[in-house]
mmCIF file of C-alpha atoms and ligand atoms in Angstrom:
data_model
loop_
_atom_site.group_PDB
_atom_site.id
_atom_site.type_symbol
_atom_site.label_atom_id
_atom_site.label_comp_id
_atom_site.label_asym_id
_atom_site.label_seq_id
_atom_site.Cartn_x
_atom_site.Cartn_y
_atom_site.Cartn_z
ATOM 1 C CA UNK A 1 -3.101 31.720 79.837
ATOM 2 C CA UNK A 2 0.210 32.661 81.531
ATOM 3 C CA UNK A 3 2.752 32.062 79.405
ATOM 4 C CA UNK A 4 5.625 31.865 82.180
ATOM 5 C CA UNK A 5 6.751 28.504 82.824
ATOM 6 C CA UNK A 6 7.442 28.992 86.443
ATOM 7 C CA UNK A 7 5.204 30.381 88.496
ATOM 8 C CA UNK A 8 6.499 32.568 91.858
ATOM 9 C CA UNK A 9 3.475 33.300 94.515
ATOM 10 C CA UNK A 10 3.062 36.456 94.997
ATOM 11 C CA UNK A 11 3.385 35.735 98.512
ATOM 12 C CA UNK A 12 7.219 35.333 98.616
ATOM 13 C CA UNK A 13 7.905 39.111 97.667
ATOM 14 C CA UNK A 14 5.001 40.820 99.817
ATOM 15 C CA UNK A 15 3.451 43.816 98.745
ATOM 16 C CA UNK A 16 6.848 45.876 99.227
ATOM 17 C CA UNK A 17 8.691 43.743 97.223
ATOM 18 C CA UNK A 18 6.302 42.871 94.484
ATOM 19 C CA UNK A 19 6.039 47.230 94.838
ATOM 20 C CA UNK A 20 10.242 47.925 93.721
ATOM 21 C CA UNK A 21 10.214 44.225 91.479
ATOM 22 C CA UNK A 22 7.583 45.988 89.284
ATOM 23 C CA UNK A 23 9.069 49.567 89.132
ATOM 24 C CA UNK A 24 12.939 49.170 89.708
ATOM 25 C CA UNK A 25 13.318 49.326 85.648
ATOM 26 C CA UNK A 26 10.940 52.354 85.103
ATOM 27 C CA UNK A 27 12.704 54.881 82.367
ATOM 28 C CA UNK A 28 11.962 58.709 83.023
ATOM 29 C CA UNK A 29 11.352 60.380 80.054
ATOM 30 C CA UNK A 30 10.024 64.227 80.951
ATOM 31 C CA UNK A 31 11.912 66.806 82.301
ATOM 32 C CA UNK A 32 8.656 67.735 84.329
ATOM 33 C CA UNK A 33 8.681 64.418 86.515
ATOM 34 C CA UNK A 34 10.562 66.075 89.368
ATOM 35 C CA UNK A 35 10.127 62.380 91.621
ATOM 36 C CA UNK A 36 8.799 59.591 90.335
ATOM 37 C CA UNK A 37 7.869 56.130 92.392
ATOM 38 C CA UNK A 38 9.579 56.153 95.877
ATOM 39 C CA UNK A 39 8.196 58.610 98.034
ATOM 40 C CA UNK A 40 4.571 59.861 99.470
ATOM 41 C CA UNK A 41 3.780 61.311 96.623
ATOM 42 C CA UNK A 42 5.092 62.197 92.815
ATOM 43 C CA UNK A 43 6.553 65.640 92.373
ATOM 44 C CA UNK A 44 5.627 67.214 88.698
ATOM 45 C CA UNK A 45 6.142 70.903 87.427
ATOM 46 C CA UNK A 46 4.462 71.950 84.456
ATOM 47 C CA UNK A 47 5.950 75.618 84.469
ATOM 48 C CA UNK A 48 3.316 77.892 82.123
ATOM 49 C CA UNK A 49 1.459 74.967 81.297
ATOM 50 C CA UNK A 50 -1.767 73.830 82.347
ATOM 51 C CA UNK A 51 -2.134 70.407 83.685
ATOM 52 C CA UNK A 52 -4.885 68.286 82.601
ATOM 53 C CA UNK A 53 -5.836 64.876 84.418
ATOM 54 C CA UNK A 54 -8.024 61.933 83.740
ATOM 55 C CA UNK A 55 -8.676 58.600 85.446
ATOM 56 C CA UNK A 56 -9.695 55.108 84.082
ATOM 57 C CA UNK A 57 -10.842 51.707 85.912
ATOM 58 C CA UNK A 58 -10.936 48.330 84.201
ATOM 59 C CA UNK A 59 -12.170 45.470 86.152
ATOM 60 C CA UNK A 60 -11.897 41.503 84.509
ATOM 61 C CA UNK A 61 -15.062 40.387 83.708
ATOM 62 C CA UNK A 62 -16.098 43.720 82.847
ATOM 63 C CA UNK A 63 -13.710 45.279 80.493
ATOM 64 C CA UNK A 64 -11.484 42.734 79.624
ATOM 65 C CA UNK A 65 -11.590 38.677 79.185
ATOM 66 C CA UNK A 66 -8.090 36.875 80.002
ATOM 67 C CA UNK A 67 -8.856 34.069 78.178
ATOM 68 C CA UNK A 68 -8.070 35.389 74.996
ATOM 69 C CA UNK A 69 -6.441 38.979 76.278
ATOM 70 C CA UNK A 70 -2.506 38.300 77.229
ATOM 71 C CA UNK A 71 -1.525 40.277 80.348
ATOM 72 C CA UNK A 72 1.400 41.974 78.237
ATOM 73 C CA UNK A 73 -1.316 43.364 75.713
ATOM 74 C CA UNK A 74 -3.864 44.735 78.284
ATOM 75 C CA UNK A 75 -0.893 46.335 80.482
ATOM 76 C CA UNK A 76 -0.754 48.181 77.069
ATOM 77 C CA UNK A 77 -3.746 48.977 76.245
ATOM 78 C CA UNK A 78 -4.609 49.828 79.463
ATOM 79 C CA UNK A 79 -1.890 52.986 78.993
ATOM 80 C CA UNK A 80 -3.039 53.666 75.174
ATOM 81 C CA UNK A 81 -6.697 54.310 76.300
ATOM 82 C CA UNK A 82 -5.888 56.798 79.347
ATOM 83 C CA UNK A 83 -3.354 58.246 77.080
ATOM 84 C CA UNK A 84 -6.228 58.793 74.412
ATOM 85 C CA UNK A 85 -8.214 61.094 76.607
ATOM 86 C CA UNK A 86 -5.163 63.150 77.301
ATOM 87 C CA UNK A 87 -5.065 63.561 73.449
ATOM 88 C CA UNK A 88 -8.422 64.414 73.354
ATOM 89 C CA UNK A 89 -7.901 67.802 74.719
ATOM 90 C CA UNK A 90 -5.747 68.715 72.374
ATOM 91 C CA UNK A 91 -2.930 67.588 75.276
ATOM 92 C CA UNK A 92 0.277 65.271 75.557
ATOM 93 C CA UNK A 93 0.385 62.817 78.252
ATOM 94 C CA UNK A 94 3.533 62.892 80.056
ATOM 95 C CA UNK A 95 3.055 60.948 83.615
ATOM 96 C CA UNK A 96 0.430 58.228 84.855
ATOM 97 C CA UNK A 97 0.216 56.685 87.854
ATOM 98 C CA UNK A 98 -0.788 52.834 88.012
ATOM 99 C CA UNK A 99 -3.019 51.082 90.824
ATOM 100 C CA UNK A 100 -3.579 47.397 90.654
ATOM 101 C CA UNK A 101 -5.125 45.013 93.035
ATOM 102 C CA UNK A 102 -4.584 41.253 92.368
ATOM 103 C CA UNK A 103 -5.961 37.957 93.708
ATOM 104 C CA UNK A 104 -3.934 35.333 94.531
ATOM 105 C CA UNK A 105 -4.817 33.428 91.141
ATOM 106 C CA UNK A 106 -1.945 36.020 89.702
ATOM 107 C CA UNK A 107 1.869 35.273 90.137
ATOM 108 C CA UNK A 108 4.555 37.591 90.151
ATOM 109 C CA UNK A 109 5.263 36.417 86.520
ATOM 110 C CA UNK A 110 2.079 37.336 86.109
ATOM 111 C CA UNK A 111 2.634 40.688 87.449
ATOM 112 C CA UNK A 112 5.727 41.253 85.247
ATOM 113 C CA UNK A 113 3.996 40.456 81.835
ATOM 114 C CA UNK A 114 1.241 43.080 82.577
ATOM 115 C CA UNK A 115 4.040 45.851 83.672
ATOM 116 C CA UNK A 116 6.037 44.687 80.656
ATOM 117 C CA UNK A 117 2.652 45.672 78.441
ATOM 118 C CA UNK A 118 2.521 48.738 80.612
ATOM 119 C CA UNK A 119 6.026 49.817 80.112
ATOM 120 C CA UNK A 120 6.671 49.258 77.005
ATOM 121 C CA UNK A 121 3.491 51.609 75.937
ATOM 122 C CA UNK A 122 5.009 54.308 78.237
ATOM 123 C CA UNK A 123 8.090 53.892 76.271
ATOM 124 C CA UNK A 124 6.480 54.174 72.980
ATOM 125 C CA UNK A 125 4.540 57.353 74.618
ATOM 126 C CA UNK A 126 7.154 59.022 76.324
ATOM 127 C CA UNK A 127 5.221 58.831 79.377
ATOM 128 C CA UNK A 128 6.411 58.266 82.859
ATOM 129 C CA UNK A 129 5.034 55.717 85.095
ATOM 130 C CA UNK A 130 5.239 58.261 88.447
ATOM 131 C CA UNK A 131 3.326 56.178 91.131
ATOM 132 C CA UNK A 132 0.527 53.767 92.184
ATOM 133 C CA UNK A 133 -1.244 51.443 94.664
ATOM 134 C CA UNK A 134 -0.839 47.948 94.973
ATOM 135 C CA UNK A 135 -3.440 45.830 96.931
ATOM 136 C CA UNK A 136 -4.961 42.279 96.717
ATOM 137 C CA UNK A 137 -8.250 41.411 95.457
ATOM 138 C CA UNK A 138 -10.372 38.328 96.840
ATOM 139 C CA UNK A 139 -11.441 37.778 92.772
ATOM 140 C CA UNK A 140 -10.025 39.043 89.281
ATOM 141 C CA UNK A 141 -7.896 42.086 88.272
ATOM 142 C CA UNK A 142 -8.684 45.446 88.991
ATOM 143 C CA UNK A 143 -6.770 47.911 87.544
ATOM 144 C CA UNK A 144 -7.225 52.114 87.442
ATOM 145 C CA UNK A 145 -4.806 54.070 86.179
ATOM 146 C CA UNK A 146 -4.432 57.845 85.703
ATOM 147 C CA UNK A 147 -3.026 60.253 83.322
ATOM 148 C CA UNK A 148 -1.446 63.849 84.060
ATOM 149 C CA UNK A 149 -0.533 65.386 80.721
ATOM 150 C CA UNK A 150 0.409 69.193 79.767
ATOM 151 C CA UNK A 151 -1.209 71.680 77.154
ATOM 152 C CA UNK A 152 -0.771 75.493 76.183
ATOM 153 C CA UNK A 153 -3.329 77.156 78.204
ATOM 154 C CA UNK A 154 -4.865 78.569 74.434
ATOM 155 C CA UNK A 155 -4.695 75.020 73.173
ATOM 156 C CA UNK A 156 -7.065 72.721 74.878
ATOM 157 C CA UNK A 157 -10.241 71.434 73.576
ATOM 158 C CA UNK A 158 -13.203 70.502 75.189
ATOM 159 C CA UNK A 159 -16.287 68.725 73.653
ATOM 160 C CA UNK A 160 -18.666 71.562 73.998
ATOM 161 C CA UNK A 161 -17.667 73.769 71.229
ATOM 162 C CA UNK A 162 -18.745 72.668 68.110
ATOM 163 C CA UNK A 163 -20.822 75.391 65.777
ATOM 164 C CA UNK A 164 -23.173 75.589 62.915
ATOM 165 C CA UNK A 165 -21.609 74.331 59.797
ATOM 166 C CA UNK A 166 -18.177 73.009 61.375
ATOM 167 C CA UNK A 167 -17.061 70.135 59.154
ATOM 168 C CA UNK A 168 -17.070 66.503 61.325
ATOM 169 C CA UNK A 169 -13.390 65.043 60.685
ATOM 170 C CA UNK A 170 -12.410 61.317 62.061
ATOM 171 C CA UNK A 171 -8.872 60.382 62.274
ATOM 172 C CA UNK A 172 -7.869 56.672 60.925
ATOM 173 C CA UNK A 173 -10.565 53.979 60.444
ATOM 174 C CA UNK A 174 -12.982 52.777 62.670
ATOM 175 C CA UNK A 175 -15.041 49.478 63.399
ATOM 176 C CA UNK A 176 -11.466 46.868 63.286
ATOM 177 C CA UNK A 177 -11.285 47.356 66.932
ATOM 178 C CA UNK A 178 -14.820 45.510 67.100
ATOM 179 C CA UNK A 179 -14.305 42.898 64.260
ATOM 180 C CA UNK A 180 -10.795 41.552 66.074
ATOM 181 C CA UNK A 181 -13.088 41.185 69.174
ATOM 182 C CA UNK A 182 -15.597 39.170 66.958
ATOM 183 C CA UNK A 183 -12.634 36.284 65.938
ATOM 184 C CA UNK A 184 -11.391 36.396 69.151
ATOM 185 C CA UNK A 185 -14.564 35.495 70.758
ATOM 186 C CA UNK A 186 -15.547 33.081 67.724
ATOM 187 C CA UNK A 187 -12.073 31.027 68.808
ATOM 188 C CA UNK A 188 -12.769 31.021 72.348
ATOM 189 C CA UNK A 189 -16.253 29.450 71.674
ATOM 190 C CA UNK A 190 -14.305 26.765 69.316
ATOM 191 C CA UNK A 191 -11.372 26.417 71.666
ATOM 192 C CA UNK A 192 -14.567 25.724 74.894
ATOM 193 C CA UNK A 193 -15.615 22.950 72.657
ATOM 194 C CA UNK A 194 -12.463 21.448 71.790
ATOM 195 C CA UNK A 195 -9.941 22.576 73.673
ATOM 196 C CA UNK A 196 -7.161 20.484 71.198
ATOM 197 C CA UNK A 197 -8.516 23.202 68.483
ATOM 198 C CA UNK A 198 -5.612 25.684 67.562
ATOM 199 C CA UNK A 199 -7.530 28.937 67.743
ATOM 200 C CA UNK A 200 -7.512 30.272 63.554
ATOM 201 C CA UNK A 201 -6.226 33.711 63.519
ATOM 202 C CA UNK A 202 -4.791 33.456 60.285
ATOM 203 C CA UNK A 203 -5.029 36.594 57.859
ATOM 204 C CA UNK A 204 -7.017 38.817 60.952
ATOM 205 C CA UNK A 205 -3.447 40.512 61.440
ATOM 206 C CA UNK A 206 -4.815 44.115 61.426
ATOM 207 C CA UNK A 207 -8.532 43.807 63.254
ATOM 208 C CA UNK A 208 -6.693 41.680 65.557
ATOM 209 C CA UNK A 209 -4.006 44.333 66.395
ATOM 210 C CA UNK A 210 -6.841 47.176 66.410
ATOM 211 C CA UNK A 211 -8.110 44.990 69.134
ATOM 212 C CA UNK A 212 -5.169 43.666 71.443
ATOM 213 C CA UNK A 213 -2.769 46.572 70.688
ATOM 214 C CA UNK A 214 -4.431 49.813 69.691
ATOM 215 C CA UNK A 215 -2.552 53.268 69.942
ATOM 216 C CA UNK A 216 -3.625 56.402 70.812
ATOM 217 C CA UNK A 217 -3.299 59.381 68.425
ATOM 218 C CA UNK A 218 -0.452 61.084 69.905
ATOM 219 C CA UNK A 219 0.506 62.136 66.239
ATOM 220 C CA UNK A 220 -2.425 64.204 66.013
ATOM 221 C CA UNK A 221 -2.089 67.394 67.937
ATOM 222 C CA UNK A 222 1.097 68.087 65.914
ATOM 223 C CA UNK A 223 -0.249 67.795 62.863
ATOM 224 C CA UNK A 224 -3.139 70.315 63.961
ATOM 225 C CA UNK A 225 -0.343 72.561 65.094
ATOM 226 C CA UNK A 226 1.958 72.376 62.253
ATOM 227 C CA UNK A 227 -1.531 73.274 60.017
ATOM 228 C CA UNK A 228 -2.991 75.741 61.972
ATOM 229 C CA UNK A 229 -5.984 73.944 62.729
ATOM 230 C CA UNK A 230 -7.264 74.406 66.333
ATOM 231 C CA UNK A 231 -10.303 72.244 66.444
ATOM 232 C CA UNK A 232 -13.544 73.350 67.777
ATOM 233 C CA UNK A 233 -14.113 70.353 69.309
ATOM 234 C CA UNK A 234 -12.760 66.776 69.751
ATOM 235 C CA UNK A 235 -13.122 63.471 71.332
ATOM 236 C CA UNK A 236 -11.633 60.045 71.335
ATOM 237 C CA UNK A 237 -13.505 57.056 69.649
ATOM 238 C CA UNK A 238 -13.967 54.582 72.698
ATOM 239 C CA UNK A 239 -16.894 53.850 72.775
ATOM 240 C CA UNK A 240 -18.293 54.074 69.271
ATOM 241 C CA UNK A 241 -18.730 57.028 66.651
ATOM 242 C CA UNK A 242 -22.453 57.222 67.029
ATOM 243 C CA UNK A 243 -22.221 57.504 71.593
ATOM 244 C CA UNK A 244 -19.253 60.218 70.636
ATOM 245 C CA UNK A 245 -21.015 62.428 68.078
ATOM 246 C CA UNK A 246 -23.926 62.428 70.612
ATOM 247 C CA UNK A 247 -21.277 63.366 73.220
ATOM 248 C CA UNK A 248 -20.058 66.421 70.884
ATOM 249 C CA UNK A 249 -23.369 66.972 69.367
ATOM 250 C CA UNK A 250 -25.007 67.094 73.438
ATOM 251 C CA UNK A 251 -22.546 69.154 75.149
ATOM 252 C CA UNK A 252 -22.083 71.455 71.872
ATOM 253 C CA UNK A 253 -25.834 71.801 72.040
ATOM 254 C CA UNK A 254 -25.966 71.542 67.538
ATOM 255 C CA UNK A 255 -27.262 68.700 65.099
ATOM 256 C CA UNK A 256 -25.472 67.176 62.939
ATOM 257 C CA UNK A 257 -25.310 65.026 59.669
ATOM 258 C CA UNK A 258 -22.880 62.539 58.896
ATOM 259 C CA UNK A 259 -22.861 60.593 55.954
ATOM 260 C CA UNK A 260 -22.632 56.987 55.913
ATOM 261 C CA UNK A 261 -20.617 56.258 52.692
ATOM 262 C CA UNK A 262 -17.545 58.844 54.087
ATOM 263 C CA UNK A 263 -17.098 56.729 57.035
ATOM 264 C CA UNK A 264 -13.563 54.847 56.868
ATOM 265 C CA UNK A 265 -13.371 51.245 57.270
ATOM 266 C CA UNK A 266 -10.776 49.183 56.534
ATOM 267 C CA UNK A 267 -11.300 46.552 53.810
ATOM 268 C CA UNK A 268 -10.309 43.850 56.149
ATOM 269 C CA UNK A 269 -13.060 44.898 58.659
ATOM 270 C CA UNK A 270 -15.566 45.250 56.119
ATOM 271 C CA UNK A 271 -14.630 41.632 54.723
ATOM 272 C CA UNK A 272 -14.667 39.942 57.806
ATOM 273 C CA UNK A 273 -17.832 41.957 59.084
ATOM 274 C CA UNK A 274 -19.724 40.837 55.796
ATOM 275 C CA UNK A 275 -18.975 37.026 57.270
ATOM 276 C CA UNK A 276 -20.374 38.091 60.072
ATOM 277 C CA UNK A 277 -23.221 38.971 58.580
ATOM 278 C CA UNK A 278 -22.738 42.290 60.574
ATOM 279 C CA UNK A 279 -22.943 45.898 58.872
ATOM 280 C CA UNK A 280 -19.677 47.081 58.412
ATOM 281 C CA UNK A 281 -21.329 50.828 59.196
ATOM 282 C CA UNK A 282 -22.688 49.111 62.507
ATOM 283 C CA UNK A 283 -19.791 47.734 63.709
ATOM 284 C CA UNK A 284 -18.069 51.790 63.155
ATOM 285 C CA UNK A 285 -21.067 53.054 64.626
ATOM 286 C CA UNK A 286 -21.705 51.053 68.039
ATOM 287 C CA UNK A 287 -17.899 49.037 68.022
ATOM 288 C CA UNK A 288 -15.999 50.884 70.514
ATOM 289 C CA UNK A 289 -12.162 50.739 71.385
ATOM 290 C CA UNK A 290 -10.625 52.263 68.079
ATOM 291 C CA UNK A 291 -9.119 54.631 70.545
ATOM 292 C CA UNK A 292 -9.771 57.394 67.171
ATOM 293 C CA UNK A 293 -10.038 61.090 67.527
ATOM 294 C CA UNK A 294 -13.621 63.212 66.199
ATOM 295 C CA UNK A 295 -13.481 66.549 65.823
ATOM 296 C CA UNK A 296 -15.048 69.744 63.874
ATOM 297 C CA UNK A 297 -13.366 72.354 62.451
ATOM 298 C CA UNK A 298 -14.409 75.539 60.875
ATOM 299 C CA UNK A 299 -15.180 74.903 56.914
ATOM 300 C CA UNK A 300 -12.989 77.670 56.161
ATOM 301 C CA UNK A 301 -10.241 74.673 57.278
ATOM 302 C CA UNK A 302 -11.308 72.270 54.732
ATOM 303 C CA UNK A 303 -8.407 72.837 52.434
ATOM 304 C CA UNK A 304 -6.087 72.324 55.203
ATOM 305 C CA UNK A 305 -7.049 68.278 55.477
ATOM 306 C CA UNK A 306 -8.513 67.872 52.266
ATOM 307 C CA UNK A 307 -6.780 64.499 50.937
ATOM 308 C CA UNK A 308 -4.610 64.120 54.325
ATOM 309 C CA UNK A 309 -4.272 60.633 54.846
ATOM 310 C CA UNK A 310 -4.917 60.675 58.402
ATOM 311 C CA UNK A 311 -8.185 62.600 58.033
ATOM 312 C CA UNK A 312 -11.247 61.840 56.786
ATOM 313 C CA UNK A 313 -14.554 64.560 56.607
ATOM 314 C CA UNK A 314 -17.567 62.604 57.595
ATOM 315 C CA UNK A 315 -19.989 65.332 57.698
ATOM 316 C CA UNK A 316 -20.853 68.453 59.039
ATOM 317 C CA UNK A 317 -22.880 70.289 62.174
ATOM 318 C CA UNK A 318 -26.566 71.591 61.844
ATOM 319 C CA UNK A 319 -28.135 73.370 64.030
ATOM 320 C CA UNK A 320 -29.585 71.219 67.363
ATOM 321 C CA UNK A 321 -33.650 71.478 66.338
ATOM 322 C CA UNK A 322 -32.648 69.185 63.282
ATOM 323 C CA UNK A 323 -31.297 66.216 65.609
ATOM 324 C CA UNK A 324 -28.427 64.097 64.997
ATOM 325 C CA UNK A 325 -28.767 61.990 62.031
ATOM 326 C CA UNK A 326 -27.362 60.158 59.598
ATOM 327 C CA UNK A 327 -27.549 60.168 55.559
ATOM 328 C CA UNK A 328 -27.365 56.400 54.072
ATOM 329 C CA UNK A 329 -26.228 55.341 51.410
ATOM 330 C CA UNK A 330 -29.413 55.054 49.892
ATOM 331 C CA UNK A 331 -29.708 58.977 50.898
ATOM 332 C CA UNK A 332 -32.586 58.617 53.556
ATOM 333 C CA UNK A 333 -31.809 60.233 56.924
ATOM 334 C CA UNK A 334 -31.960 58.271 60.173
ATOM 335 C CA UNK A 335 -31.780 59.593 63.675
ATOM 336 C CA UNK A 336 -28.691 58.307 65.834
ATOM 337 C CA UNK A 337 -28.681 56.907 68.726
ATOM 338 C CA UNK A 338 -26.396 55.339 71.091
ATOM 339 C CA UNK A 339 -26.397 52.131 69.956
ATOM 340 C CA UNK A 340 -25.821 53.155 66.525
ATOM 341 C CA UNK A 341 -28.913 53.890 64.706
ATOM 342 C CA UNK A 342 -32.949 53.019 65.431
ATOM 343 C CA UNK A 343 -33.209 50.149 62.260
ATOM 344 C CA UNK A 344 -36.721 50.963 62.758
ATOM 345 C CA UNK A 345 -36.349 53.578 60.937
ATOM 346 C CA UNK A 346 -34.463 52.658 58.681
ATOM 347 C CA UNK A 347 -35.662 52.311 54.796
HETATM 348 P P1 ADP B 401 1.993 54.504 100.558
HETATM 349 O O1 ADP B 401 1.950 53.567 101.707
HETATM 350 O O2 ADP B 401 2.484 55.873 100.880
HETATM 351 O O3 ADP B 401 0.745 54.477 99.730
HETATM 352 P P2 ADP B 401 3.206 52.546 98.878
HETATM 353 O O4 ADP B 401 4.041 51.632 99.689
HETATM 354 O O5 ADP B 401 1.852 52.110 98.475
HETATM 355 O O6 ADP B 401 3.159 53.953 99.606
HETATM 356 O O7 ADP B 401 4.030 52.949 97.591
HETATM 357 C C1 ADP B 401 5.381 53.260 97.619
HETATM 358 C C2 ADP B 401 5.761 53.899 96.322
HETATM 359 O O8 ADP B 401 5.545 52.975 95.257
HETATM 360 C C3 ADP B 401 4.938 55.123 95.986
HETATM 361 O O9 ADP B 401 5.796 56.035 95.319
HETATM 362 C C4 ADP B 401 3.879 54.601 95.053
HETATM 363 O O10 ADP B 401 3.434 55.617 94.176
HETATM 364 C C5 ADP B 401 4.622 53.495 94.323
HETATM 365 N N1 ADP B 401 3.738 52.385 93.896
HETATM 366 C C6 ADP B 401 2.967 51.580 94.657
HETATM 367 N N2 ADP B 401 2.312 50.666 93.922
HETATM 368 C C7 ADP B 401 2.675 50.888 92.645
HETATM 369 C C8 ADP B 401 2.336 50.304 91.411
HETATM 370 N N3 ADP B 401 1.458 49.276 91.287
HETATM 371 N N4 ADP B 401 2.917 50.778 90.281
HETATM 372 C C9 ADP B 401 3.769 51.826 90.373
HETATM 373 N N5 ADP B 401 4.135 52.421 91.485
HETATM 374 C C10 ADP B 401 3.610 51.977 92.632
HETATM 375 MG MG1 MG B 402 -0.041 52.823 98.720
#
């Protein structure tokens, strides 16, 4: 999988060294990283801001499959996810700190491509990589990372406050995520049979991006601003759209209905899900990883996305007694649930 030619144990730098090989070209970008990597602890001042702070762990195996996941893309994706949840409070992420523990399958090469992934999303970002761990691991890659980021105090969202007859907006499209995860596993069941198979990723461009090299939304919170939008509440996509409206709907303590021809797929993930044999609303629904922001907004807001590009309504909050459902196509209403929707109710 490794596509380094040579291959350096990790052995002959030592924890130390494999510590300053892996940082020594970190770029700081924020005025509030005070001290970065190099001492007991990084130094950040936020001023009048407050601070908010999230942490992620992804084990191999669990999260992520090597086989067809380069190092390079998960070091990125591994930043684009924790820098999601800073955007879903409204927030910009502006430091994270990186801990990795590595068994002695992994090189230092192998090292370098996954802080090449990471660094180059912190660069895209503008986030700085502050700190971290570094350990071995008798199996597999463990790696947790966590995000610091800065908001107005007035300006955070939380999940909890979404009210009767708020409008439901999604940002992007959803379910592409998912459908690059179905080729890639379809080629790594052809490439187990015959390995002298080249895998067939021809024409997947986009799903297979939405998968390997998603981005969070760090767009969105100024185009809130500049609108004058503060949402009610919000949440990012990465787990599915029907586990995250439950999230909203649960902690918001309201119903909601969303409508299952406003969702917005892209035509390649509908294609491709069709081959499947997979409903494209399924794969939006239960697909996870779009890395997508949810959130409501008062109605009286509706002319302020109305037709913008990066915002689609989906539907709108109801009172908690009628549930959280969903209106098909055909117009019937089906309860959600986690996994997307119970088909045995469906008509
Ligand atoms: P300590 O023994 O105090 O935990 P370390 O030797 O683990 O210190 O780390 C030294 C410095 O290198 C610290 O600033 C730490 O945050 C940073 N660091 C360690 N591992 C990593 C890593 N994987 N990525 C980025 N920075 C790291
Ligand atoms: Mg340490």
């Amino acid at each position: 999988m490794f596509q380094n030619s040579s291959r350096t144990e990790l052995s002959t730098l030592g924890e130390f060294g494999l510590i300053k090989h892996l940082t020594e070209h970190i770029q700081i970008h924020n005025e509030s990283t005070v001290k970065g990597v190099g001492d007991d602890a990084a130094v950040i001042e936020y001023k009048n801001k407050v601070a908010l702070l999230s942490t992620d762990m992804l084990a191999e195996g669990i999260h992520f499959d090597l086989t067809y996941m380069p190092l390079k893309h998960l070091g990125y994706k591994a930043i684009a996810s924790n820098v999601s949840d800073i955007c879903a409070m409204n927030g910009t992420c502006k430091q994270v700190t990186v801990s990795i523990a590595l068994s002695n399958r992994f090189s230092v090469e192998a090292a370098e491509e996954l802080y090449s992934g990471m660094l180059l999303a912190c660069n895209n970002y503008k986030v700085d990589l502050v700190g971290g761990d570094t350990t071995s691991s008798l199996s597999g890659l463990i790696i947790s990372i966590a995000a610091l980021g800065e908001a107005e105090k007035g300006e955070v969202v939380y999940r909890n406050g979404a009210k009767e007859k708020d409008l439901l907006v999604v940002t992007g499209d959803l379910g592409g995520a998912y459908m690059g995860l179905q080729i890639l596993e379809r080629e790594k069941a052809v490439f187990k049979e015959n390995p002298n198979l080249q895998p067939d990723l021809e024409g997947n461009d986009y799903i297979l991006e939405r998968q390997l090299k998603p981005e969070a939304r760090i767009d969105i919170a100024a185009i809130l601003k500049e609108k004058g939008i503060k949402p009610t509440s919000m949440i990012d996509i990465s787990d599915g759209l029907a586990s995250e409206i439950l999230h909203l709907c649960t902690q918001s303590e309201v119903g909601c209905n969303l409508f299952e021809e406003k969702i917005p797929i892209d035509g390649l993930t509908a294609s491709r899900a069709h081959e499947f044999k997979m409903d494209p609303t399924i794969c939006a629904l239960s697909g996870g990883e779009d890395y997508e922001l949810l959130f409501t907004i008062p109605q009286s807001d509706y002319d302020k996305v109305k037709g913008h590009p990066d915002f689609t309504v989906i539907g709108h909050i109801t009172d908690k007694a009628s549930g959280v459902n969903m209106v098909t196509r055909s117009g019937s209403s089906v309860t959600l649930t986690a996994q997307g929707w119970d088909a045995f109710l469906k008509k």
